[in-house]
Coordinates of C-alpha atoms and ligand atoms in Angstrom, one line a residue:
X37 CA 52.5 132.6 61.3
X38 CA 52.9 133.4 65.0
X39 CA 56.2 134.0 66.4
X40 CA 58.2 130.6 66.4
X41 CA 60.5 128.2 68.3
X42 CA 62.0 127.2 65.0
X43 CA 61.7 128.7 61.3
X44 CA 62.7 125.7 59.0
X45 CA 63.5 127.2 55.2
X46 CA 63.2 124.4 52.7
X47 CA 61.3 120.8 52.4
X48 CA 64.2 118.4 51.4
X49 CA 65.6 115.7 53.9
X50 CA 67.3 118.6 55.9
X51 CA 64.2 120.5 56.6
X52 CA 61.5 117.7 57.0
X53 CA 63.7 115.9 59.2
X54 CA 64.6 119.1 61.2
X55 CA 60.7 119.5 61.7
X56 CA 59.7 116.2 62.1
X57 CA 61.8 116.1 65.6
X58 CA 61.7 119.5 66.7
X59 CA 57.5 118.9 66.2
X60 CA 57.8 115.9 68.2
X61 CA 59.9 118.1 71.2
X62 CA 57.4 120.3 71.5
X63 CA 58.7 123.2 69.8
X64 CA 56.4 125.4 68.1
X65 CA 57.6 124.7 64.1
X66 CA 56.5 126.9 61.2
X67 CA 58.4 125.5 57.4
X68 CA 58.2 127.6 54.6
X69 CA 59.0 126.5 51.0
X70 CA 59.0 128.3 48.2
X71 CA 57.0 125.4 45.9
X72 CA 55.2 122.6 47.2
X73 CA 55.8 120.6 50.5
X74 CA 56.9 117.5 48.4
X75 CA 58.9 119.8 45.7
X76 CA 63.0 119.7 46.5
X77 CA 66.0 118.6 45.2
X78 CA 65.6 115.6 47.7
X79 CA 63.3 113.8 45.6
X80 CA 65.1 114.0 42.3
X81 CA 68.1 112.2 44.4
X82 CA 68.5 108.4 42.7
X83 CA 71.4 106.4 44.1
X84 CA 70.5 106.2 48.0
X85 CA 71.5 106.7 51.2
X86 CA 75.2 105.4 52.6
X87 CA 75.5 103.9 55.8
X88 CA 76.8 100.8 58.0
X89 CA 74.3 98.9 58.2
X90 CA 76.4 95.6 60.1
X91 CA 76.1 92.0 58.9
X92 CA 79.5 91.7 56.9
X93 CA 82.8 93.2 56.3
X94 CA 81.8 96.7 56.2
X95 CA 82.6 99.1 58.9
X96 CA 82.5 102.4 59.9
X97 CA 85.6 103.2 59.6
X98 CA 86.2 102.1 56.0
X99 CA 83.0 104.4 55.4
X100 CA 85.1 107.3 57.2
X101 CA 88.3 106.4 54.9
X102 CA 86.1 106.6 51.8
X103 CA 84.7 109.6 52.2
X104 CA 87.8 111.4 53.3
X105 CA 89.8 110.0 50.3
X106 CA 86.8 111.7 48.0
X107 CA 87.3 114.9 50.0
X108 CA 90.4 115.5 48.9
X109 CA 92.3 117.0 52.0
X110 CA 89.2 119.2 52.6
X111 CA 86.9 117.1 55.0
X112 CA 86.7 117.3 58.6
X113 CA 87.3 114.0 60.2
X114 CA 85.3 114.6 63.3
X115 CA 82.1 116.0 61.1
X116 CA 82.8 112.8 58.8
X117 CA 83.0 110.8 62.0
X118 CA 79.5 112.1 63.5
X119 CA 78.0 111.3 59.7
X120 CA 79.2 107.5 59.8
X121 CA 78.6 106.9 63.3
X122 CA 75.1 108.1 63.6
X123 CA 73.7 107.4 59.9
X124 CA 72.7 104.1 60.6
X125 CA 70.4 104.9 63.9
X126 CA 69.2 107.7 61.3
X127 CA 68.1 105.0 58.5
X128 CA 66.6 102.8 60.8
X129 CA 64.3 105.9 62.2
X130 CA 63.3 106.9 58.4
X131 CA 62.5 102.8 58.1
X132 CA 60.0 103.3 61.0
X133 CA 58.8 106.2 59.9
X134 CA 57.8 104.3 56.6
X135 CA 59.9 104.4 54.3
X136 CA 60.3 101.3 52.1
X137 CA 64.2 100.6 51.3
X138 CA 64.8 97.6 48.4
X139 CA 65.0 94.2 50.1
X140 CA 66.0 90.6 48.8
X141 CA 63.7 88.0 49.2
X142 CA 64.9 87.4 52.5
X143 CA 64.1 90.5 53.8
X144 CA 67.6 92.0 53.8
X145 CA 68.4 95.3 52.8
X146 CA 69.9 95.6 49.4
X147 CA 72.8 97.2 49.1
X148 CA 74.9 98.6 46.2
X149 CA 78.6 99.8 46.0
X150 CA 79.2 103.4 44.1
X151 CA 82.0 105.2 42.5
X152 CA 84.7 106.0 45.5
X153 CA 83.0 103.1 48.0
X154 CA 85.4 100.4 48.6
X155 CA 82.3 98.1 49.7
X156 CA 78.6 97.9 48.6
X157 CA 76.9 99.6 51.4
X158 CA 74.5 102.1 49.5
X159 CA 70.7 101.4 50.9
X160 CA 68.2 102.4 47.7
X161 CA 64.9 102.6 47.2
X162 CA 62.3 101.9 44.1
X163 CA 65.3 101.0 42.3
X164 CA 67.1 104.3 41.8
X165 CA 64.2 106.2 43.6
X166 CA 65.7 106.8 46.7
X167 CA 64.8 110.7 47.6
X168 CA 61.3 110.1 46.2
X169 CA 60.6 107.7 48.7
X170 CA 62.4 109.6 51.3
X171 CA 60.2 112.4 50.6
X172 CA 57.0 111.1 50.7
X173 CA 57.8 109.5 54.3
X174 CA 58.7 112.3 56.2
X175 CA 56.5 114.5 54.1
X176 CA 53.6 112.3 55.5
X177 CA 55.3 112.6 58.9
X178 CA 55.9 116.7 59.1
X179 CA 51.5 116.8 58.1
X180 CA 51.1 114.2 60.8
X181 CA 52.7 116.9 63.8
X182 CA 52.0 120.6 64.6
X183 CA 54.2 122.0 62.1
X184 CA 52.6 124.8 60.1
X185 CA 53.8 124.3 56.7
X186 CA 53.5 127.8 54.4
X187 CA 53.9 126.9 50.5
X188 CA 54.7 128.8 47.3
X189 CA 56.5 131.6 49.6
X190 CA 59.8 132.6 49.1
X191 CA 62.5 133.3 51.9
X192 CA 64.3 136.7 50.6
X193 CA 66.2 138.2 53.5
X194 CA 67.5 137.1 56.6
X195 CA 66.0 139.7 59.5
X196 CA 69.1 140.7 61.7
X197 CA 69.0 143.3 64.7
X198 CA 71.6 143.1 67.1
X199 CA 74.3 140.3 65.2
X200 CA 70.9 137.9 66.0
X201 CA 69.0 136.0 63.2
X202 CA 65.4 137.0 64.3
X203 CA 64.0 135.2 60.9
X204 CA 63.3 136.3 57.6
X205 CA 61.1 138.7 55.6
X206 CA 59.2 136.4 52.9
X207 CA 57.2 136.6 49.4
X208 CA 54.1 134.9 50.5
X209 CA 51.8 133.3 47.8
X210 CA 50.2 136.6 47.0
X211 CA 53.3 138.6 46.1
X212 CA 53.4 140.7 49.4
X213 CA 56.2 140.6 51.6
X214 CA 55.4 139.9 55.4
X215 CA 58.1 139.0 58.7
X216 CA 58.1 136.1 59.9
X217 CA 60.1 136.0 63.3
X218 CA 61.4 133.4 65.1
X219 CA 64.2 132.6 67.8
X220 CA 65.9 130.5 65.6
X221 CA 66.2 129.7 61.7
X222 CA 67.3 126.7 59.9
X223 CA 68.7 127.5 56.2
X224 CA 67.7 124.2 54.2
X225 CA 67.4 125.9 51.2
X226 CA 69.2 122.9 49.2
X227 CA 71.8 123.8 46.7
X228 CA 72.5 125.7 43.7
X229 CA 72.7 123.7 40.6
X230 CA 71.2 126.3 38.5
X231 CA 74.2 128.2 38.4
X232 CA 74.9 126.0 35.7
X233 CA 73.2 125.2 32.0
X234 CA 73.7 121.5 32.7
X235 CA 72.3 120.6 35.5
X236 CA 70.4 117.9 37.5
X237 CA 69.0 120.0 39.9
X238 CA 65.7 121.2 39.6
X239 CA 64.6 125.0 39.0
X240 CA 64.3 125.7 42.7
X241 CA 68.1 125.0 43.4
X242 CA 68.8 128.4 43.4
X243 CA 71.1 128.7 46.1
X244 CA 68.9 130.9 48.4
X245 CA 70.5 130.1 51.8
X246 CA 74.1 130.7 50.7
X247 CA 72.7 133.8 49.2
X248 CA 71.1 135.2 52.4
X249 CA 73.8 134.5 54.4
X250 CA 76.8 136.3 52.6
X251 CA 74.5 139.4 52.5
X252 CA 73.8 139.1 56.0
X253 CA 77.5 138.7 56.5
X254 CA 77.4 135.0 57.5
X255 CA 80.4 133.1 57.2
X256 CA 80.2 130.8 53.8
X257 CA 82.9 128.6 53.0
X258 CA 84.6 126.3 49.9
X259 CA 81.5 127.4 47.5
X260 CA 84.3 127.2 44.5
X261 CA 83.0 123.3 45.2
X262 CA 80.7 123.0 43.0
X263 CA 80.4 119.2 42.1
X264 CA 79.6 118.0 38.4
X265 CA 77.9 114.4 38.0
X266 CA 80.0 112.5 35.6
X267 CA 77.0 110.4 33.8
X268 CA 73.6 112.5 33.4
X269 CA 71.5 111.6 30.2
X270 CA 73.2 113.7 27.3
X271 CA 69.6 115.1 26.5
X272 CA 67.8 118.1 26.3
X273 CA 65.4 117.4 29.5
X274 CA 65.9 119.6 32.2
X275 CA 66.9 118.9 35.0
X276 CA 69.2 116.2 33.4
X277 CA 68.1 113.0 34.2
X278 CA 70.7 111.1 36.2
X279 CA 72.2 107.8 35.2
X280 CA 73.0 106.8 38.8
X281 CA 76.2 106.2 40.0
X282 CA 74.9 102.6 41.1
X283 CA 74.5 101.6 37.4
X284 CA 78.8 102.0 37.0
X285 CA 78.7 99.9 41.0
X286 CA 76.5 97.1 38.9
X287 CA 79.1 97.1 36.4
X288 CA 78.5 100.0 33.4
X289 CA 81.4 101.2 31.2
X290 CA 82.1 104.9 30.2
X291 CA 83.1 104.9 26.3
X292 CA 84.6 107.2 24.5
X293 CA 83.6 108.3 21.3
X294 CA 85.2 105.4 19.5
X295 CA 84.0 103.2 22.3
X296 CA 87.0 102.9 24.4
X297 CA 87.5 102.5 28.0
X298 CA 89.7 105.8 29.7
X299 CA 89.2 106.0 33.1
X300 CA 88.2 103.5 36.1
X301 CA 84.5 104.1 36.5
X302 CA 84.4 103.4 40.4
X303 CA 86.6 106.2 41.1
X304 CA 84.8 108.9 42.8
X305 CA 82.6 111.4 40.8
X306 CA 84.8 114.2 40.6
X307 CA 87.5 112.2 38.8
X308 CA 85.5 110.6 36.5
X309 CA 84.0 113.8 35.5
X310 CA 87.5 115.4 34.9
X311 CA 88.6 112.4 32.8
X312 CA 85.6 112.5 30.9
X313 CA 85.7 116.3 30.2
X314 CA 89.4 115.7 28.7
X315 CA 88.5 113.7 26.6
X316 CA 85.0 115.2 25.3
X317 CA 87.7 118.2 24.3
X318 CA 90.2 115.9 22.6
X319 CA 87.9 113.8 20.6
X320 CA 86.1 117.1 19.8
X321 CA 82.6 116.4 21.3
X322 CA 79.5 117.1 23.7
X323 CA 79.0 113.7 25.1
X324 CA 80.5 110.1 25.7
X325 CA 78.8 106.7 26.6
X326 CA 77.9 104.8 29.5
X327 CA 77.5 101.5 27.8
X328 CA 75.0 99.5 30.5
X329 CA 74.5 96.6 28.0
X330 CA 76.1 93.8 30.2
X331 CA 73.8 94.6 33.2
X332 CA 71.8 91.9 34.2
X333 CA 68.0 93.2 35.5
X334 CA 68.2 96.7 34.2
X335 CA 64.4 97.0 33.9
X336 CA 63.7 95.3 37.5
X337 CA 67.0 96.8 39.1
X338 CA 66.6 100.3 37.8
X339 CA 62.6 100.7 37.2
X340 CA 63.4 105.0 36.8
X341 CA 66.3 104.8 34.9
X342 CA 64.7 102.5 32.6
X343 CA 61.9 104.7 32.1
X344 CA 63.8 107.7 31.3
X345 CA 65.9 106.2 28.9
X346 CA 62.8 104.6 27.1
X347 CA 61.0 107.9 26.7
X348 CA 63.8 109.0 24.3
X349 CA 63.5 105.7 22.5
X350 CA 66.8 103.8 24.1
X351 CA 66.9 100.2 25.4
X352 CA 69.4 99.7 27.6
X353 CA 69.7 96.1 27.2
X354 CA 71.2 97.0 23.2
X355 CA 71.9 100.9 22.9
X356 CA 74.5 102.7 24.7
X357 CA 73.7 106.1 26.5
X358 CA 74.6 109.3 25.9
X359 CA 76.1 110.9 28.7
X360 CA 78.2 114.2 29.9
X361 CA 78.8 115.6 33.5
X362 CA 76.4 117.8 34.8
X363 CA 76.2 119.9 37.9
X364 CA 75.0 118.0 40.6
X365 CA 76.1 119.3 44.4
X366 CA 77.8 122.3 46.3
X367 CA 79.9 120.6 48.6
X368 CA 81.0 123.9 49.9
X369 CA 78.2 126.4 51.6
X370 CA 77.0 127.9 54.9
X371 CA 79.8 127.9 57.5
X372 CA 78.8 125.2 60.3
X373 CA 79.6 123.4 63.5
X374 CA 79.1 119.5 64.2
X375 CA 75.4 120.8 65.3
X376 CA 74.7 122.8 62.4
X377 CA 75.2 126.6 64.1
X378 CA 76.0 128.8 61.9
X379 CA 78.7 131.9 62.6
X380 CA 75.2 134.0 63.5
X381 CA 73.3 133.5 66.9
X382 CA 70.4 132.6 65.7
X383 CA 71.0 130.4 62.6
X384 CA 71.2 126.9 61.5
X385 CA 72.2 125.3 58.5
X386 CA 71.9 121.7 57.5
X387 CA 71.8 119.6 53.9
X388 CA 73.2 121.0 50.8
X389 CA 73.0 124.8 52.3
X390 CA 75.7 123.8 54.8
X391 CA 79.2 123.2 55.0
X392 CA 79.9 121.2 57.6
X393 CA 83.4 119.7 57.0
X394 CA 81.9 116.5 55.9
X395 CA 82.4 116.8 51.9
X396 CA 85.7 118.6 51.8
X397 CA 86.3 119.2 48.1
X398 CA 84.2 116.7 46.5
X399 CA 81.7 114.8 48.3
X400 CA 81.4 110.8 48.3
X401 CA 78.4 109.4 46.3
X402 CA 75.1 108.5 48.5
X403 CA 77.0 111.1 51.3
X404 CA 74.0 113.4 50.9
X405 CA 70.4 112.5 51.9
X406 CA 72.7 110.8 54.8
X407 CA 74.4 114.3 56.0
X408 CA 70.7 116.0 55.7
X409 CA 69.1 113.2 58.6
X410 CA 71.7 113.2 60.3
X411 CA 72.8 116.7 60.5
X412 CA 69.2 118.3 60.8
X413 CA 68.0 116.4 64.0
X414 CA 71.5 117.4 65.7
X415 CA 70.5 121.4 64.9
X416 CA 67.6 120.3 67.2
X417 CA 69.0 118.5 70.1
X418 CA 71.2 121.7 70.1
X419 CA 68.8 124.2 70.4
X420 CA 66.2 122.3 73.0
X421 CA 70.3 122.4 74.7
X422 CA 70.0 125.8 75.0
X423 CA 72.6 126.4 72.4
X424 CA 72.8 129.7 70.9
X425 CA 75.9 130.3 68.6
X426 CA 78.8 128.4 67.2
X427 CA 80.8 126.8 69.1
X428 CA 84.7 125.6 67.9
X429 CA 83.8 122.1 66.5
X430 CA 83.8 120.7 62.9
X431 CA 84.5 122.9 59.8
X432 CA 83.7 126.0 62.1
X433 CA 86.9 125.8 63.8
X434 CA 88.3 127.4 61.0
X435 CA 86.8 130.9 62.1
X436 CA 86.2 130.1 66.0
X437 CA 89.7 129.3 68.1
X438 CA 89.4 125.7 69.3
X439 CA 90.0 125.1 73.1
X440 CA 94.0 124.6 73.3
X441 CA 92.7 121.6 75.6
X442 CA 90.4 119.7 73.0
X443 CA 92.0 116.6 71.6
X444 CA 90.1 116.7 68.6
X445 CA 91.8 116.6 65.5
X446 CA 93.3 119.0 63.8
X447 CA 91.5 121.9 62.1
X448 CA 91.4 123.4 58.7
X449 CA 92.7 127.0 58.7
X450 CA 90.6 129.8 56.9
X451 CA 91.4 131.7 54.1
X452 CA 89.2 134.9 54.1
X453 CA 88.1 136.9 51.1
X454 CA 87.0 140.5 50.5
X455 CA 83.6 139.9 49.1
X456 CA 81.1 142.1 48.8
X457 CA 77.1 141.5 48.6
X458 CA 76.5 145.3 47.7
X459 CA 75.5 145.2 43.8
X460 CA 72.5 142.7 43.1
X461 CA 69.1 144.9 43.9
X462 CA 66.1 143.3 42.1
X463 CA 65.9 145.7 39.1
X464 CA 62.0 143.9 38.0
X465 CA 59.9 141.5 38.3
X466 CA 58.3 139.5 35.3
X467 CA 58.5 135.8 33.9
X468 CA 60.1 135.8 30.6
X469 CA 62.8 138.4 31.8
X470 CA 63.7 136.1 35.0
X471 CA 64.4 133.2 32.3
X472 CA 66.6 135.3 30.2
X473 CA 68.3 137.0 32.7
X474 CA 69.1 133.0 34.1
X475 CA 70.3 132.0 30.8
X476 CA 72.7 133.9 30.3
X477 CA 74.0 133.9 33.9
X478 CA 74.2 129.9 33.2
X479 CA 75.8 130.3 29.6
X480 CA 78.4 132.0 31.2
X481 CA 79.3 130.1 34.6
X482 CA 78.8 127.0 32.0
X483 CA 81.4 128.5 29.8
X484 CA 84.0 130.0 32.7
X485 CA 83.3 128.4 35.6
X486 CA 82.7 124.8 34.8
X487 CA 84.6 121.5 35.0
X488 CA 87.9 123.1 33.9
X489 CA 88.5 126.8 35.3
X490 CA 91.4 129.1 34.7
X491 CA 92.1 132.4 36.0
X492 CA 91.2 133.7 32.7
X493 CA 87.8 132.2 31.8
X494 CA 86.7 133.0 35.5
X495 CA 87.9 136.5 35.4
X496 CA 85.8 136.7 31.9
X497 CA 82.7 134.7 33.5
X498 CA 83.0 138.1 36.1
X499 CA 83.0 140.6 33.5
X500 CA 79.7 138.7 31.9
X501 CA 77.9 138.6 35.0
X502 CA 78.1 142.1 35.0
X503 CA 76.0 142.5 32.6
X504 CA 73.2 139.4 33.7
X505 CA 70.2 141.9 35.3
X506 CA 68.8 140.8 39.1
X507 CA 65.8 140.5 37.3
X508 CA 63.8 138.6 40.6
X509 CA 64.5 137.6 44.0
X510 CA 65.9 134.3 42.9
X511 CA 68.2 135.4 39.7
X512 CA 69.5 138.2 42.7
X513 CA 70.7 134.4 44.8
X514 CA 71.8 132.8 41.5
X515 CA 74.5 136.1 40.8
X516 CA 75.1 136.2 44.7
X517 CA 76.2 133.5 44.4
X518 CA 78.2 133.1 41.5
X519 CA 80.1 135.9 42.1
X520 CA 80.8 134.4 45.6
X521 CA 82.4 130.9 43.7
X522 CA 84.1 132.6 41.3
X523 CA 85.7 134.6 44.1
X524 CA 86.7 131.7 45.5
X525 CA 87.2 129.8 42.5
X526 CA 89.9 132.4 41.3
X527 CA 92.0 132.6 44.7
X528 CA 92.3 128.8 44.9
X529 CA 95.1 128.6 42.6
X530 CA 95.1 124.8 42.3
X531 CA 93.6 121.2 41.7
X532 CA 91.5 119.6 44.6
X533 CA 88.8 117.7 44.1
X534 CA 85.6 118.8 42.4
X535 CA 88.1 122.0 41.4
X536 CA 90.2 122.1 38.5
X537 CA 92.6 125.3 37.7
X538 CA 94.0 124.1 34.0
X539 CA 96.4 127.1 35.1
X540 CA 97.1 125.3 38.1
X541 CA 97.0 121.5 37.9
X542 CA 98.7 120.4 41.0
X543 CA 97.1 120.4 44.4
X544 CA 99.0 122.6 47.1
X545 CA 99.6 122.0 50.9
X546 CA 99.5 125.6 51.3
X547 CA 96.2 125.6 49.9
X548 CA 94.6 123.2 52.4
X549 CA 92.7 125.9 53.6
X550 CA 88.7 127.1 53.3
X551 CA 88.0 129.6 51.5
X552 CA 85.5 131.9 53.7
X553 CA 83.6 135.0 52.9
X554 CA 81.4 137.1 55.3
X555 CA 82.8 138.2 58.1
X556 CA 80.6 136.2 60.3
X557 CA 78.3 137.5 62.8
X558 CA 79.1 135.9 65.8
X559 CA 81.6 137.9 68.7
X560 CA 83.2 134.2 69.1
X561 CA 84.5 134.4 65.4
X562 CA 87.3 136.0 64.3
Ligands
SIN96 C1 73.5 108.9 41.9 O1 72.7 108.1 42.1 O2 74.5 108.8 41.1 C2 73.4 110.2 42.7 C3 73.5 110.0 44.1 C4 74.3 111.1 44.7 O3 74.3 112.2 44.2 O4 75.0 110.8 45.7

C-alpha cells in the first residue's frame, strides 16, 4: 500500500462506513482486515438498527432516556445525544445506499420494540438479519470507490514515533510482516467476545484494537463492561446463535426450569441476564427457556431464527428453547471524543473498539450498528477539518480538562489504573497450540470473570492467566486484554450495569467514575 490519508482497521459498520465517506472525500483509503471484506462481527448482528424514524409518538428524546437508563450512570448524554440525533439521517443514507430494511405492505418501515425501549422503534432487516444486510451494502459500496482493501492481514502493532500514530506494522497474507504508514488510523477492530467460552461473537472478536492501544499507551476505558446476551441458543454451535432480543419485544417468555416466569423480559439485557444467572445457580442448571410458542409469524417474522432453531430439530411454534446468556458486547474500550479521536494524535476509534460515552455500563439493545454509522463518518468530517488530537468533548473529557466556559453537561471523572502491557510476547506460532492456549484463557475468564465476579474469582482468573501461553498475535490481544478487564473489573468495587461484584452488590456514587488505563498519548491529556 502507498502511504495513506486514512488506514481503516476492520470491515464491520465502523470501518466500511468510515471508508465509504472518506473514499468519496477524496482521501486516499487503504482497509485492512484480517479475514475477508464481508467477515465481521457486523454481520452476525440480528435485532437492527435503533433510531427515530418520525410518524408517531416516538421521539428523540425518549430514545436518549432509554439509552441512558440502560447505561446505568455511565453514559455521556452529549455522545448519547449526537447518536439519537444523527442516527436517522445515517439510516436513510444506508437505505440509499441499498440496503433493504423490512417494510409492511404499505411500504412503511417495520419497526420492533426491544428489551429497555419504551417504544417500538428498532428498523430490521431479513427478519432478524440486520448486520447481514448491512454488510453486504456498504461492502458493495467500499468495492465501488478507490479504497484499497488488503484481506487475511492482521494489524499487530500500532507504529508510534514522536506520541504520533504513524500506522501499524501488519501480518500480510504471506506471513511476513510489512509497515504500513499513514497520517491517520482508525481502530475498528470490533470487540472481544472471545474472551469468553460462551460467546456470540465470531472467532475474529479478539479485541485487537483495545489491545494495541494499551500497549501503545492509549487511553482505554470501562473494559470491566463486558456485556452478556441474556437469550443465545443453549447449544454447542459456536458463535452461539442469538435468539434476538426482538423475539421477547414480539412477546417471548423466559422460563425457568419448572417453567416459571422470574423476571420482566423487556428490561434491558444486562438485567435479564443477571436474573437469569441467579437462578440457573439456584435451580442447579446450565440453561433456562425462552418459550416463543405464542408468537404469531415466527417462520415469516424471524426467517434466521427459525432456521437455526430447525437445524437442531426444534419448532418454535411447540418446543421451548434452550437458552443461557452469552457474551455479546464491550461497552467499554478505546478512549474517545464525540468525533472518535482517540488520546493519540493520530488515532481514531469507532464501533465496538471505542468508548465513546454512548453505552455507559451496559448498552441499550439495537445501540450498536447505530453508534458504528454514526460515529465512523464523524472520525471523517473531523479529519478533512484538520483535526489532529482529542479535544475535551464526550467520554474523553474524563482525561482532557473541559473549557470552564463550555455549557455542556457534566463530565464523568477518571479513575486511572497502573496497568502494565509488559508480559505477553508471542512465545510461537502454530494452529492447534493457538486453540488450546484460547481455551483455557476462556475457561477461565468464563469461570472468574463472567456474569457474577468477586474479588476472589477475579484475583484467581489472574493467577490462571498466568499460566495461558501468547501462543500468536491474537491469543497475545485476547490476554491483553483480559488482564486489562480484570484490572478494572477488580477495582470497581460494585454493581452497575453489565457489572456484578457478588462481594459488592450495591452500586456507589463514588464509583461513577471510568475506569482508564494507559496513560494516553496526547500532551492535552492528563
Ligand atoms: C439482538 O437482536 O438481540 C441483538 C441486537 C443487539 O445486540 O443489539
Amino acid at each position: 500500500m502507498p502511504d495513506l490519508d486514512l488506514l481503516v482497521l476492520g470491515s464491520g459498520v465502523a470501518g466500511l462506513s468510515a471508508a465509504v465517506r472518506a473514499a468519496a472525500e477524496g482521501l486516499q483509503v487503504g482497509l485492512l482486515t484480517k479475514g475477508d471484506l464481508a467477515q465481521s462481527a457486523t454481520r452476525w448482528a440480528q435485532g437492527g438498527v435503533a433510531a427515530v424514524l418520525g410518524g408517531d409518538e416516538d421521539s428523540t428524546d425518549l430514545h436518549l432516556a432509554d439509552t441512558l437508563r440502560a447505561g446505568a450512570g455511565l453514559c455521556d448524554e452529549d455522545a448519547v445525544r449526537v447518536l439519537v440525533d444523527e442516527g436517522p439521517q445515517r439510516v436513510d443514507e444506508l437505505i440509499a445506499l441499498g440496503a433493504v430494511f423490512d417494510r409492511d405492505h404499505e411500504g412503511r418501515l417495520l419497526k420492533a420494540r426491544e428489551g429497555g425501549h419504551s417504544m417500538p422503534r428498532i428498523v430490521h432487516a431479513g427478519g432478524a438479519a440486520t448486520g447481514a444486510e448491512i454488510e453486504r451494502a456498504l461492502v458493495e459500496a467500499v468495492r465501488a470507490t478507490a479504497a484499497i482493501v488488503q484481506e487475511q492481514s492482521l494489524a499487530l502493532d500500532l507504529l508510534v514515533a514522536e506520541g504520533r500514530c504513524q500506522g501499524v506494522a501488519a501480518r500480510d497474507p504471506d506471513g511476513g510482516v510489512i509497515d504500513l504508514r499513514a497520517a491517520h488510523t482508525l481502530l475498528a477492530t470490533g470487540g472481544a467476545g472471545q474472551l469468553f467460552a460462551v460467546t456470540t461473537n465470531p472467532p475474529e472478536a479478539t479485541g485487537d484494537g483495545v489491545a494495541m492501544a494499551l500497549r501503545a499507551g492509549v487511553g482505554v476505558a470501562d473494559v470491566e463492561f463486558m456485556q452478556f446476551h441474556p437469550t443465545a441458543l443453549h447449544h454447542a454451535a459456536m458463535p452461539r446463535p442469538l435468539l434476538s432480543e426482538a423475539l421477547r419485544g414480539h412477546g417471548a417468555l423466559v422460563r425457568d426450569t419448572n417453567g416459571e416466569r422470574f423476571v420482566d423480559e423487556m428490561q434491558p439485557r444486562d438485567v435479564v441476564s443477571r436474573a437469569m444467572t441467579a437462578r440457573m445457580l439456584e435451580q442447579g442448571v446450565d440453561h433456562l427457556w425462552l418459550d416463543a410458542t405464542g408468537l404469531d409469524n415466527f417462520n415469516a417474522r424471524f426467517p434466521t431464527i427459525a432456521a437455526s432453531v430447525r437445524a437442531i430439530g426444534l419448532d418454535p411454534a411447540r418446543d421451548w428453547l434452550p437458552i443461557a446468556p452469552a457474551a455479546h458486547y464491550l461497552s467499554g474500550g478505546v478512549l474517545t471524543d464525540l468525533d472518535g479521536a482517540s488520546t493519540m494524535p493520530g488515532l481514531w476509534a469507532a464501533g465496538e473498539v471505542a468508548c465513546t460515552g454512548v453505552h455507559g455500563a451496559n448498552r441499550l439493545a439495537s445501540n450498536s450498528l447505530l453508534e458504528g454509522m454514526v460515529f465512523a463518518p464523524r472520525v471523517v468530517e473531523a479529519i478533512l477539518a484538520g483535526r489532529d488530537g482529542p479535544i475535551a468533548s464526550g467520554a474523553m473529557r474524563a482525561v482532557v480538562d473541559p473549557d470552564p466556559r463550555s455549557e455542556s453537561s457534566s463530565a464523568i471523572p477518571a479513575r486511572h489504573l497502573n496497568f502494565s502491557t509488559a508480559a505477553g510476547a508471542v512465545e510461537k506460532m502454530g494452529e492447534g497450540g493457538a486453540g488450546e492456549a484460547r481455551a483455557l484463557l476462556q475457561r477461565a475468564m468464563t469461570v472468574g470473570a463472567g456474569v457474577l465476579r468477586s474479588a476472589h474469582s477475579l484475583e484467581q482468573t489472574a493467577k490462571e492467566l498466568d499460566a495461558v501461553p501468547a501462543y500468536d498475535p491474537e491469543v497475545r490481544n485476547l490476554l491483553t486484554v483480559a488482564r486489562a478487564l480484570l484490572a478494572s473489573a477488580l477495582e470497581r468495587a460494585e454493581s452497575r450495569g453489565s457489572h456484578t461484584r457478588s462481594d459488592f452488590l450495591e452500586t456507589r456514587d463514588d464509583l461513577r467514575v471510568r475506569m482508564v488505563l494507559g496513560s494516553g498519548g496526547s500532551g492535552s491529556a492528563r
